[in-house]
Coordinates of C-alpha atoms in Angstrom, one line a residue:
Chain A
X250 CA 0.0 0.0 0.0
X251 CA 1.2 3.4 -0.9
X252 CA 1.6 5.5 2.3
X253 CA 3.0 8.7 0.3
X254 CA 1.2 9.7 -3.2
X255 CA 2.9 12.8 -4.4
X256 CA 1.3 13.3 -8.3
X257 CA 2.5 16.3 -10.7
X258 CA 3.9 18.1 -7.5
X259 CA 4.3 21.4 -8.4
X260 CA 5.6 24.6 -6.5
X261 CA 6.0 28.2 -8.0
X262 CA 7.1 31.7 -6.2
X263 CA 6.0 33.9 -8.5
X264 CA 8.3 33.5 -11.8
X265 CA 10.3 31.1 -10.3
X266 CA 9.4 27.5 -9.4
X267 CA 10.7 25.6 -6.8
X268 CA 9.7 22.2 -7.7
X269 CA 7.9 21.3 -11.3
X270 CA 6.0 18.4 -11.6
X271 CA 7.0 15.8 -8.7
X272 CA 5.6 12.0 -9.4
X273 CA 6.3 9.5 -6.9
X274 CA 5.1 7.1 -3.8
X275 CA 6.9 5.5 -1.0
X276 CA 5.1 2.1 0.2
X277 CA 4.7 1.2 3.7
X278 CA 7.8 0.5 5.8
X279 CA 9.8 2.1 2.8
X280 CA 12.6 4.6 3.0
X281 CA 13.3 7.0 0.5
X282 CA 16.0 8.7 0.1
X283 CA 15.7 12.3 -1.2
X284 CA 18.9 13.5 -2.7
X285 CA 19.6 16.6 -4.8
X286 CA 22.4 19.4 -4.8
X287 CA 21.8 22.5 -2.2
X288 CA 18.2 24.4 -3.3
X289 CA 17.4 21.7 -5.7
X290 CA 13.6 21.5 -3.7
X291 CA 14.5 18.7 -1.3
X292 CA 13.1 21.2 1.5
X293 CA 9.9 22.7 -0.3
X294 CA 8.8 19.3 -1.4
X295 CA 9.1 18.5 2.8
X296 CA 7.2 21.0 3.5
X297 CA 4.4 20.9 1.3
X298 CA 4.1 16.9 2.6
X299 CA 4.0 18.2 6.1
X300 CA 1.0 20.6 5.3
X301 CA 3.3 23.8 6.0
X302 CA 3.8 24.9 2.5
X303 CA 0.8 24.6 0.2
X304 CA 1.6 23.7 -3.4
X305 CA 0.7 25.2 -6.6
X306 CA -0.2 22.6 -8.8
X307 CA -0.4 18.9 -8.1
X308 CA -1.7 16.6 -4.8
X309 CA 0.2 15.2 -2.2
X310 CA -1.4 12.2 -0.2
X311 CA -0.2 10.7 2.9
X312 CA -2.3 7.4 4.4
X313 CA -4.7 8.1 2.1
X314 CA -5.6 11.9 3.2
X315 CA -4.8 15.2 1.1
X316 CA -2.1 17.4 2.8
X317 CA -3.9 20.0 1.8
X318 CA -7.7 19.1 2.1
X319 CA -7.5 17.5 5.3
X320 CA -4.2 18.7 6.7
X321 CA -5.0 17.6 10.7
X322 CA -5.3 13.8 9.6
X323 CA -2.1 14.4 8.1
X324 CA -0.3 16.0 10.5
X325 CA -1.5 13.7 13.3
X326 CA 0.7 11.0 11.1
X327 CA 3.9 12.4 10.5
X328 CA 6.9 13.1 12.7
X329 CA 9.1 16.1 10.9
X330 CA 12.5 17.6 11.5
X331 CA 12.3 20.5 9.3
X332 CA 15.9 21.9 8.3
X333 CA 16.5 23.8 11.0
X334 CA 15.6 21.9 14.3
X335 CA 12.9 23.6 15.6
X336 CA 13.8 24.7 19.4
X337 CA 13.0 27.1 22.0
X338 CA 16.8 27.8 23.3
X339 CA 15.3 28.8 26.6
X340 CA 13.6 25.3 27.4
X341 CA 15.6 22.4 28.9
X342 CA 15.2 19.1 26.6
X343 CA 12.8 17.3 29.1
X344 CA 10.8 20.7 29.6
X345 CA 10.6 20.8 25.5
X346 CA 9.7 17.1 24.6
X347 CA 7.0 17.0 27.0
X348 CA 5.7 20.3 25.0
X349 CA 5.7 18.6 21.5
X350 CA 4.2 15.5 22.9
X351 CA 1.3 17.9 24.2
X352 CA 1.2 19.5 21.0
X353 CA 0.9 15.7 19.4
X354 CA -1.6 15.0 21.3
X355 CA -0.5 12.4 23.4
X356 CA -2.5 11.2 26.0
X357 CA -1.3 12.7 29.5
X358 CA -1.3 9.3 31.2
X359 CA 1.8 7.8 28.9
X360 CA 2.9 11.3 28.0
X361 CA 6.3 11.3 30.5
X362 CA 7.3 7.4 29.4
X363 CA 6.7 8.3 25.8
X364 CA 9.3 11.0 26.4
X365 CA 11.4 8.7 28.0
X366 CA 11.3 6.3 25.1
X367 CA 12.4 8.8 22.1
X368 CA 15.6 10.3 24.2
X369 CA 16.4 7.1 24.7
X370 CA 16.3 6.4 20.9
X371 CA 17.7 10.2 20.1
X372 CA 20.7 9.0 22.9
X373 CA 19.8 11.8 25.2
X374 CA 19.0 10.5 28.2
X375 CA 21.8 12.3 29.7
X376 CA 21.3 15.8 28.9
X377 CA 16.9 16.0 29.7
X378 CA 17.2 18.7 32.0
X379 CA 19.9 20.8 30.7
X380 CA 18.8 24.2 28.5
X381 CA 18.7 23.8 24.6
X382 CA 20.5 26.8 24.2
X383 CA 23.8 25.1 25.8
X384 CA 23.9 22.3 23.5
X385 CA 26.2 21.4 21.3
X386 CA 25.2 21.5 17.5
X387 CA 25.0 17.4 17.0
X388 CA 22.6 16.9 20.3
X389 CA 20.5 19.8 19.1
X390 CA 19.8 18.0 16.1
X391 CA 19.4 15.2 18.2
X392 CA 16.6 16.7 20.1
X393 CA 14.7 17.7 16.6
X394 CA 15.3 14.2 16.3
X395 CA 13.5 13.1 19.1
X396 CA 10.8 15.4 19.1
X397 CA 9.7 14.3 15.2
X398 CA 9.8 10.4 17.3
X399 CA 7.6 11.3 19.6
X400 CA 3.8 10.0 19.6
X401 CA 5.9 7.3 17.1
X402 CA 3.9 8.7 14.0
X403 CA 3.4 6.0 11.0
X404 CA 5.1 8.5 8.3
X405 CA 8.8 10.2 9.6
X406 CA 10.0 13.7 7.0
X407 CA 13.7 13.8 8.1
X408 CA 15.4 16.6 6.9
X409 CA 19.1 16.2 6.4
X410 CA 18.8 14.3 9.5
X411 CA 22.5 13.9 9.9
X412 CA 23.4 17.2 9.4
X413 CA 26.0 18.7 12.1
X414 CA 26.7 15.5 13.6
X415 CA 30.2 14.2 14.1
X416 CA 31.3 10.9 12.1
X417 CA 30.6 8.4 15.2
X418 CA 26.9 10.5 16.2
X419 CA 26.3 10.3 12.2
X420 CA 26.3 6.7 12.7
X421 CA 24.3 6.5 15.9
X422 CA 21.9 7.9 14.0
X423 CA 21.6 6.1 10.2
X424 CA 21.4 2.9 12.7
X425 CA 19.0 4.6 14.7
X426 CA 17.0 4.9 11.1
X427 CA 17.8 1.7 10.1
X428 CA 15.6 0.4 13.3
X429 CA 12.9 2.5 12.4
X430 CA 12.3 1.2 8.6
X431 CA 9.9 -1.2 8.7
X432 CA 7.9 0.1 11.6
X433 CA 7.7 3.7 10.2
X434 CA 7.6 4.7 6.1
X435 CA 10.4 7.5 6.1
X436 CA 11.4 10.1 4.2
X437 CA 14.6 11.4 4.2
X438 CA 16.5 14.2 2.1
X439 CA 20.9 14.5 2.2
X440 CA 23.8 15.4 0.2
X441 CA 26.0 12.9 1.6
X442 CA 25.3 10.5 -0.2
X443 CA 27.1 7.2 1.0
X444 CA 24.2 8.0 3.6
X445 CA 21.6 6.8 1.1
X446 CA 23.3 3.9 0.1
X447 CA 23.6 2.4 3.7
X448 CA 19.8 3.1 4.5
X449 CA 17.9 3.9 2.1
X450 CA 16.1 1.4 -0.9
X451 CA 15.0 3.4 -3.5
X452 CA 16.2 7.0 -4.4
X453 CA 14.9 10.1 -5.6
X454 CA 17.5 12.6 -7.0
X455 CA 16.0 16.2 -7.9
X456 CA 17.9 18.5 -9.7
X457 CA 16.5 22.3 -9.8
X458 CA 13.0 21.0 -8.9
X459 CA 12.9 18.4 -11.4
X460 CA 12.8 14.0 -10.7
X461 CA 16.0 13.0 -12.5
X462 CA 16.2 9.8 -11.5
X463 CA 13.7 8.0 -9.1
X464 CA 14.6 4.5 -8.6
X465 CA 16.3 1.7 -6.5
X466 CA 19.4 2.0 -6.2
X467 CA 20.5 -1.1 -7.2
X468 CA 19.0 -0.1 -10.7
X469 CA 20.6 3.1 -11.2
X470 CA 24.0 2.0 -10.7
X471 CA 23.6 -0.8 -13.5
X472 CA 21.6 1.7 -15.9
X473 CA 24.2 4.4 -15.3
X474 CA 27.4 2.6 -15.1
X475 CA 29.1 0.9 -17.7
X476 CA 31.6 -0.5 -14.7
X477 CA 30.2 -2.9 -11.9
X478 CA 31.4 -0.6 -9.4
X479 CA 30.3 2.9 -10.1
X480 CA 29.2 4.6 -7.2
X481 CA 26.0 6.7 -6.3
X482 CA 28.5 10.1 -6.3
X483 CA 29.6 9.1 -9.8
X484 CA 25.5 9.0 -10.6
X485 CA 24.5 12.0 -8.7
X486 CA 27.2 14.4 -10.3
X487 CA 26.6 13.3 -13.9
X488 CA 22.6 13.5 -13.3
X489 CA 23.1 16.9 -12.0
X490 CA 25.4 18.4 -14.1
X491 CA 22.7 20.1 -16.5
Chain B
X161 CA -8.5 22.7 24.5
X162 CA -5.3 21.3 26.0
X163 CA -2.9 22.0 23.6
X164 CA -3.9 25.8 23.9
X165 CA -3.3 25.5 27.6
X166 CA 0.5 23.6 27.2
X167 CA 1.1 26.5 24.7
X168 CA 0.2 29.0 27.0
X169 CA 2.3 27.6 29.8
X170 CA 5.2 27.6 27.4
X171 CA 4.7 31.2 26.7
X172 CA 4.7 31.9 30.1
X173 CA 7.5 29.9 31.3
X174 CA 9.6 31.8 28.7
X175 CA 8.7 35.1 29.8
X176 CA 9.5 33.7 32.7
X177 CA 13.3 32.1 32.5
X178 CA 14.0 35.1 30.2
X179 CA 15.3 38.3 31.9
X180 CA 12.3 39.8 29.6
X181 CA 9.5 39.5 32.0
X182 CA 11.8 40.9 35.0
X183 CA 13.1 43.8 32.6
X184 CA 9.2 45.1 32.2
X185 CA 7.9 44.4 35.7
X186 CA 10.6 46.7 36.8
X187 CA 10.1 49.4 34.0
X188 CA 6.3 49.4 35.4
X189 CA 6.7 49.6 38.7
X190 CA 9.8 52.1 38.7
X191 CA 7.8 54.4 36.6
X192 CA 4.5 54.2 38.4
X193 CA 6.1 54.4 41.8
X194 CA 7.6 57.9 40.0
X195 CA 4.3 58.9 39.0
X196 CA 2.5 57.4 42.3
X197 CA 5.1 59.9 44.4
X198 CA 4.4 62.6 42.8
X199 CA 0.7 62.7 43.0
X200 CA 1.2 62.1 46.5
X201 CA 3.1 65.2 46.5
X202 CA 0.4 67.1 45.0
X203 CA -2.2 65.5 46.9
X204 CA -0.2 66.6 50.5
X205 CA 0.0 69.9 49.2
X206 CA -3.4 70.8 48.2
X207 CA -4.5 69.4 51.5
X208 CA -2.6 72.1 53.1
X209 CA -3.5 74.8 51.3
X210 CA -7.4 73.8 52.1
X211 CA -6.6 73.5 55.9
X212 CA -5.3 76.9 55.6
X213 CA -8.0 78.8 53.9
X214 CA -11.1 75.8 52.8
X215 CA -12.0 74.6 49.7
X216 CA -14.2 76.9 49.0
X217 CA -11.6 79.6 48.2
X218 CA -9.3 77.0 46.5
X219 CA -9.6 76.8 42.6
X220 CA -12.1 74.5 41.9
X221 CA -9.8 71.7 39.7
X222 CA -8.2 71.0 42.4
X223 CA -11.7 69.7 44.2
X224 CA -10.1 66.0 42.9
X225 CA -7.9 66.5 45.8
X226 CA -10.4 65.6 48.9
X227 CA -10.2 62.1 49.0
X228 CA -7.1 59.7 48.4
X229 CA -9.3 57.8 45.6
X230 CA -9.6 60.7 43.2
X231 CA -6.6 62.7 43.9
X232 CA -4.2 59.7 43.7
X233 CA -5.8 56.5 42.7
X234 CA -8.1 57.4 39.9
X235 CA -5.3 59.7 38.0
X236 CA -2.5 57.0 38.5
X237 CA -4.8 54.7 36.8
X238 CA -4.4 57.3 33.9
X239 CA -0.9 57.4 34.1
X240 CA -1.1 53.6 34.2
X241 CA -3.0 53.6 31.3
X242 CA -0.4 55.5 29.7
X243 CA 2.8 53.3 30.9
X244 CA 0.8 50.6 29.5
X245 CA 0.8 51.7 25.7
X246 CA 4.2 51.8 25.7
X247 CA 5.4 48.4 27.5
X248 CA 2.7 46.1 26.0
X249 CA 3.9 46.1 22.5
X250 CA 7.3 45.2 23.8
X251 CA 5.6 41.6 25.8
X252 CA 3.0 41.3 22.6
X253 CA 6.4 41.7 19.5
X254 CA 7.4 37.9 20.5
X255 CA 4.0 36.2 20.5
X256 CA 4.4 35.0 16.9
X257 CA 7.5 37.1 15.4
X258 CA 9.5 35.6 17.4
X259 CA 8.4 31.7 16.5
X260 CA 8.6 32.9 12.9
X261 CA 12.5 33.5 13.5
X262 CA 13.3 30.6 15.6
X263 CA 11.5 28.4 13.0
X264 CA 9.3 27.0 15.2
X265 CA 6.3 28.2 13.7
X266 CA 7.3 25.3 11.4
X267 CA 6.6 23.4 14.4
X268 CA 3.2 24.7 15.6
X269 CA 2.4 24.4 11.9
X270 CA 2.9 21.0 11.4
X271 CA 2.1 19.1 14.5
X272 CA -2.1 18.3 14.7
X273 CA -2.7 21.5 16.4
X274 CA -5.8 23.8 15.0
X275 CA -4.6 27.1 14.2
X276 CA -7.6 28.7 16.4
X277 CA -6.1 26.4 19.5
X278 CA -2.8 28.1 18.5
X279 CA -4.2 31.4 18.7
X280 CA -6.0 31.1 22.2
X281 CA -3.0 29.6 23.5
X282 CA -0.5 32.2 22.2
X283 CA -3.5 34.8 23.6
X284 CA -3.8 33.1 27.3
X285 CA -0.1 33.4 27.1
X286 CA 0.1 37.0 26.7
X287 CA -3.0 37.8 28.8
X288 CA -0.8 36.1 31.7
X289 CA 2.3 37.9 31.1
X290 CA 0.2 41.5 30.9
X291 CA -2.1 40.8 34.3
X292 CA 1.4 39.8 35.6
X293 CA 2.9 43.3 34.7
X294 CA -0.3 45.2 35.5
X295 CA -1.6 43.3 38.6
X296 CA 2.0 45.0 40.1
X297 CA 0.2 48.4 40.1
X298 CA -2.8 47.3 42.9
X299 CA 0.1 47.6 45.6
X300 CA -0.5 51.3 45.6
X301 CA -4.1 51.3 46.5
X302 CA -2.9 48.5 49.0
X303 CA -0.3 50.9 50.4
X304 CA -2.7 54.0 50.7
X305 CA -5.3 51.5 52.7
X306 CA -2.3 50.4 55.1
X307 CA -0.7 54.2 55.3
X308 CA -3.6 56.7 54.6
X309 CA -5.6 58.6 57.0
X310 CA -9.0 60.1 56.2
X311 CA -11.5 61.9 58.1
X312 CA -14.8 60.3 57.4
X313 CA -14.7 56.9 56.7
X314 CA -12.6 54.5 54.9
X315 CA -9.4 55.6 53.0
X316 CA -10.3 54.8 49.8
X317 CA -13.4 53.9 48.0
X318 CA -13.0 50.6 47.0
X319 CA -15.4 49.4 44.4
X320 CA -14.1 52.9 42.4
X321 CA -10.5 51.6 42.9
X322 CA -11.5 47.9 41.9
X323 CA -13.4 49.6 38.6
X324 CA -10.4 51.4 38.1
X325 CA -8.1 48.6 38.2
X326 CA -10.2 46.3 36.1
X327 CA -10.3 48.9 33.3
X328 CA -6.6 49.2 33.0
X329 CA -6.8 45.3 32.9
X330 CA -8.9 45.6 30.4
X331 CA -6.7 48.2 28.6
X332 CA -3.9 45.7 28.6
X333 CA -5.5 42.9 27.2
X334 CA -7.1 45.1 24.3
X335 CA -3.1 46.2 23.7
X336 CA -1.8 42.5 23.9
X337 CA -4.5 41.6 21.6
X338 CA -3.6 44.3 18.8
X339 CA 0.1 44.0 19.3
X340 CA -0.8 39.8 18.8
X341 CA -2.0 40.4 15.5
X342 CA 0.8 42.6 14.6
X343 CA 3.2 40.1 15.9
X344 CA 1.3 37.3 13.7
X345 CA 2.8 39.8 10.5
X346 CA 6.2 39.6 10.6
X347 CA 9.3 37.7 11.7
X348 CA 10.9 41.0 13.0
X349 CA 10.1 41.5 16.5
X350 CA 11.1 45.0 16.9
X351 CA 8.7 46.0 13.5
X352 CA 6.1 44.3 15.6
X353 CA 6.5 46.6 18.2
X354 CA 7.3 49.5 16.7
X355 CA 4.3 49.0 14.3
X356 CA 1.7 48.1 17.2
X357 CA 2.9 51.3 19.0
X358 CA 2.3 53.5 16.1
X359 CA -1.4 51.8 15.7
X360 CA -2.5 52.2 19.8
X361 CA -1.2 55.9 20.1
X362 CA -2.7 57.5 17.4
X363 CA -6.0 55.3 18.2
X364 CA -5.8 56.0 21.8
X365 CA -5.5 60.2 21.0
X366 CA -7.9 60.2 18.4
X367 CA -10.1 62.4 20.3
X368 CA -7.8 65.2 19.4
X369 CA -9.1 64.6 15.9
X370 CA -12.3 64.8 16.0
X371 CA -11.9 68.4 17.6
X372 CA -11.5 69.3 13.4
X373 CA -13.9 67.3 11.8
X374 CA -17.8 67.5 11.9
X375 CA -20.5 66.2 13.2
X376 CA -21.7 62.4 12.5
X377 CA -17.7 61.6 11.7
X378 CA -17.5 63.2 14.8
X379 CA -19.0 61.4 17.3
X380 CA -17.8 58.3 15.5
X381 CA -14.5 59.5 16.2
X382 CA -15.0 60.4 19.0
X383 CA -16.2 56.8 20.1
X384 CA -13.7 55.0 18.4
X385 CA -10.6 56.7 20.8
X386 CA -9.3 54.6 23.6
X387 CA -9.3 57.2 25.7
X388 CA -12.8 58.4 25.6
X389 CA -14.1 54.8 26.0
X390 CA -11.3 54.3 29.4
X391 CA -12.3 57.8 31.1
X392 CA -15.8 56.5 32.7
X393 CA -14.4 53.4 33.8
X394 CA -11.4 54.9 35.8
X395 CA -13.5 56.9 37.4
X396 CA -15.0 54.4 38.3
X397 CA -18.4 54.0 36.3
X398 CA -19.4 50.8 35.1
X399 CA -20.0 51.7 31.5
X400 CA -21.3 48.7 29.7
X401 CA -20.8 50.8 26.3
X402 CA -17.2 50.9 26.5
X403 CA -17.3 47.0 28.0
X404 CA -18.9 46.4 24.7
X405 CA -16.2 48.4 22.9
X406 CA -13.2 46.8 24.3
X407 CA -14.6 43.5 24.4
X408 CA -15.1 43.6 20.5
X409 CA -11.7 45.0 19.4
X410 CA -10.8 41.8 21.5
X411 CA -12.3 39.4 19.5
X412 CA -11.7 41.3 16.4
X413 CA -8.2 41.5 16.5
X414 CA -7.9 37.5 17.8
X415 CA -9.9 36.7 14.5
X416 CA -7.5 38.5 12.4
X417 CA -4.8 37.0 14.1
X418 CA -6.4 33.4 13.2
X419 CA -7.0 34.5 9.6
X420 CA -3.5 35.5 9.4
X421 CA -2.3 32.0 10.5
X422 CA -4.8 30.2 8.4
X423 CA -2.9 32.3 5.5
X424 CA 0.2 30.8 5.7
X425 CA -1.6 27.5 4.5
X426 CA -2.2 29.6 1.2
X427 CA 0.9 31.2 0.8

């Protein structure tokens, strides 16, 4: 079943469009893996799934309901880390987490354990009562982490979930996403893109708001390469080099 | 219902752990307790001047100055008044600009939260921090009651003070709700305050207008001002017209604010 139905996605400001004609669906369980040079869409096409941005032209569908036409059945299934984390620097993580998980919805009674559960996934059980603003870069984007976990939503918008993390964190975290496929259908936007390859199946590459190449990846690399070995990089920089 | 309430806590506890709220309490009470001296001041000396020669010889503006309520309490609710258009915009400017910034507004936008429970949270919020700010100011009344000597009777005349106080209560939440809406326009806090000063002055003087138009624009001007809708009530008449008035800018500013929300979906 398809859990995401994006059809003819389209995203203009003005003169200038963001995103032109998006087609594509991610199945239950399935993670995608958005990839794209900087201000090629990956973020517009994030937020117009989460119901933030509307679009243009085109529907988007998540579980079946419209983002647009019914965007509070969407957003009660989908965990998102926009871009930029989204924190109040003045909160402590515990004080923040129990915020979101209000604003989710979830019910008082297993409101403190479910908080409990996602910094233990987001590896911040040490740090709940210390102020966001004090944080270092990696456990802030840990805590956005956490917070798009919380009330463990069916469909998880990650993105550039990595981003700011050190080499051994960045690891914590694409196993951490590894544990979630299957239970959760993700979405998930980078440029690092030996990322992708270790988590994600299938691929999406956008190049200034146009579908390049939407496939799995074990496809791509034997359409594109004439060698066994080529890598994803190799694929990416000669898709994108229009 | 209860997400409103947790977003109004979270306003609050900001204010709160942020020098911000501190900053203001102590701008309101330093420059009332100026004020508040100083009508004292007055108040001692036109009491002299009666005991030496009676009232009846004594110009007859200063007749405010027989008891404590109208010689001090009711014209520091004015000056309240006043202290209040000028420190409310600066607790309203964060309501929403300042979410817009942060990018949390993403956030609020994108969690199952309706955008008129976002509203009446954000509102409650402010409401808080402003009865915080304001509810300072019914120490001097209290100090007058514990201080004051009078003649005949009690001190003060209490339900006049209460009206009084209620009013400029009133006043503030009338301000946070304007300066909400403003807030809800822009990611720039200090345009937000700067903007929702520039509307509440003029609005609240426009009684100086109407002295140059004529008459029906003038009366509707005339009922439109802040000012001529607040003078009853700190004197301490329960006008239900001006209940009506405030009550409505209220709710019409919180419904701009929601439509202004609801816009981003269409943006």
């Amino acid at each position: 079943m398809a859990m995401i139905e994006v059809q003819n996605l389209t995203k203009r400001y003005r003169d200038r469009s963001a995103i032109e004609g998006l087609t594509f669906s991610v199945n239950e369980g399935e993670i995608l893996g958005f990839l794209g040079p900087n201000g090629a869409g990956k973020s517009t096409t994030m937020k117009i799934l989460t119901g933030f941005l509307p679009p243009s032209m085109g529907t988007a569908k998540v579980a079946g309901f419209d983002v647009f036409e019914q965007p509070l059945e969407v957003k009660r299934r989908i965990g998102y880390l926009p871009e930029t984390p989204p924190l109040y620097p003045e909160m402590t993580v515990r004080g923040y987490l129990k915020f979101v998980a209000e604003l989710k919805r979830v019910p008082g009674r297993g409101l403190k354990a479910e908080v409990n559960r996602v910094s233990g996934l987001a590896g911040l059980s040490d740090i709940m009562d210390r102020v966001i603003q004090n944080l270092s870069k990696g456990y802030k984007q840990r805590v956005g982490i956490a917070q798009a976990l919380l009330g463990s939503p069916p469909v998880l918008i990650l993105d550039e979930p990595t981003e700011g993390l050190d080499p051994s964190q960045r690891a914590d975290v694409r196993s951490l996403i590894k544990e979630l496929a299957g239970k959760h259908t993700l979405i998930l936007s980078t440029h690092i893109l030996p990322e992708v390859t270790m988590t994600c199946e299938k691929v999406l590459i956008i190049n200034q708001g146009k579908m390049v190449a939407y496939d799995e990846i074990k496809k791509l690399t034997s359409v594109h390469g004439q060698a066994e070995n080529v890598s994803l990089e190799e694929i990416f920089i000669k898709l994108t080099a229009a | 219902m209860r997400t409103a309430l947790a977003i109004a806590r979270k306003e609050l506890s900001i204010y709160f752990t942020t020098p911000w709220a501190y900053a203001v309490f102590t701008a309101m009470v330093a420059l009332s307790s100026f004020f508040f001296m100083g009508l004292l001041q007055s108040f001692q000396q036109a009491q002299e001047w009666a005991q030496a020669v009676g009232w009846n010889k004594l110009p007859p503006d200063l007749g405010a100055y027989r008891n404590l309520t109208d010689g001090v309490i009711v014209q520091l609710w004015g000056i309240v008044l006043i202290v209040t258009l000028f420190v409310a915009p600066f607790l309203s400017m964060r309501l929403f600009a300042e979410e817009k910034r942060n990018k949390t507004f993403e956030l609020l936008m994108t969690t199952p939260v309706r955008p008129i429970e976002l509203v009446l949270g954000k509102y409650l919020g402010g409401l808080g921090i402003i009865s915080a700010t304001l509810g300072l100011t019914i120490l001097f009344p209290l100090i007058l009651t514990a201080f004051g000597k009078s003649t005949s009777g009690a001190v003060l005349e209490w339900p006049t003070v209460l009206l009084g106080y209620g009013a400029v209560l009133l006043w503030g939440a009338t301000c946070m709700a304007v300066g909400m809406f403003i807030s809800s326009l822009t990611e720039s806090q200090m345009v937000a305050a700067l903007l929702t000063f520039v509307v509440l002055l003029p609005w609240m003087l426009l009684r100086g207008l109407a002295q140059g138009v004529e008459e029906p624009l003038r009366s509707f001007v005339n009922y439109m001002a802040f000012d001529s809708q607040l003078q009853n009530l700190i004197m301490g008449v329960l006008d239900l017209k001006a209940l009506v008035f405030f009550f409505s800018v209220i709710l019409f500013s919180l419904l701009l604010t929601h439509r202004s929300v609801e816009a981003q979906r269409w943006a």
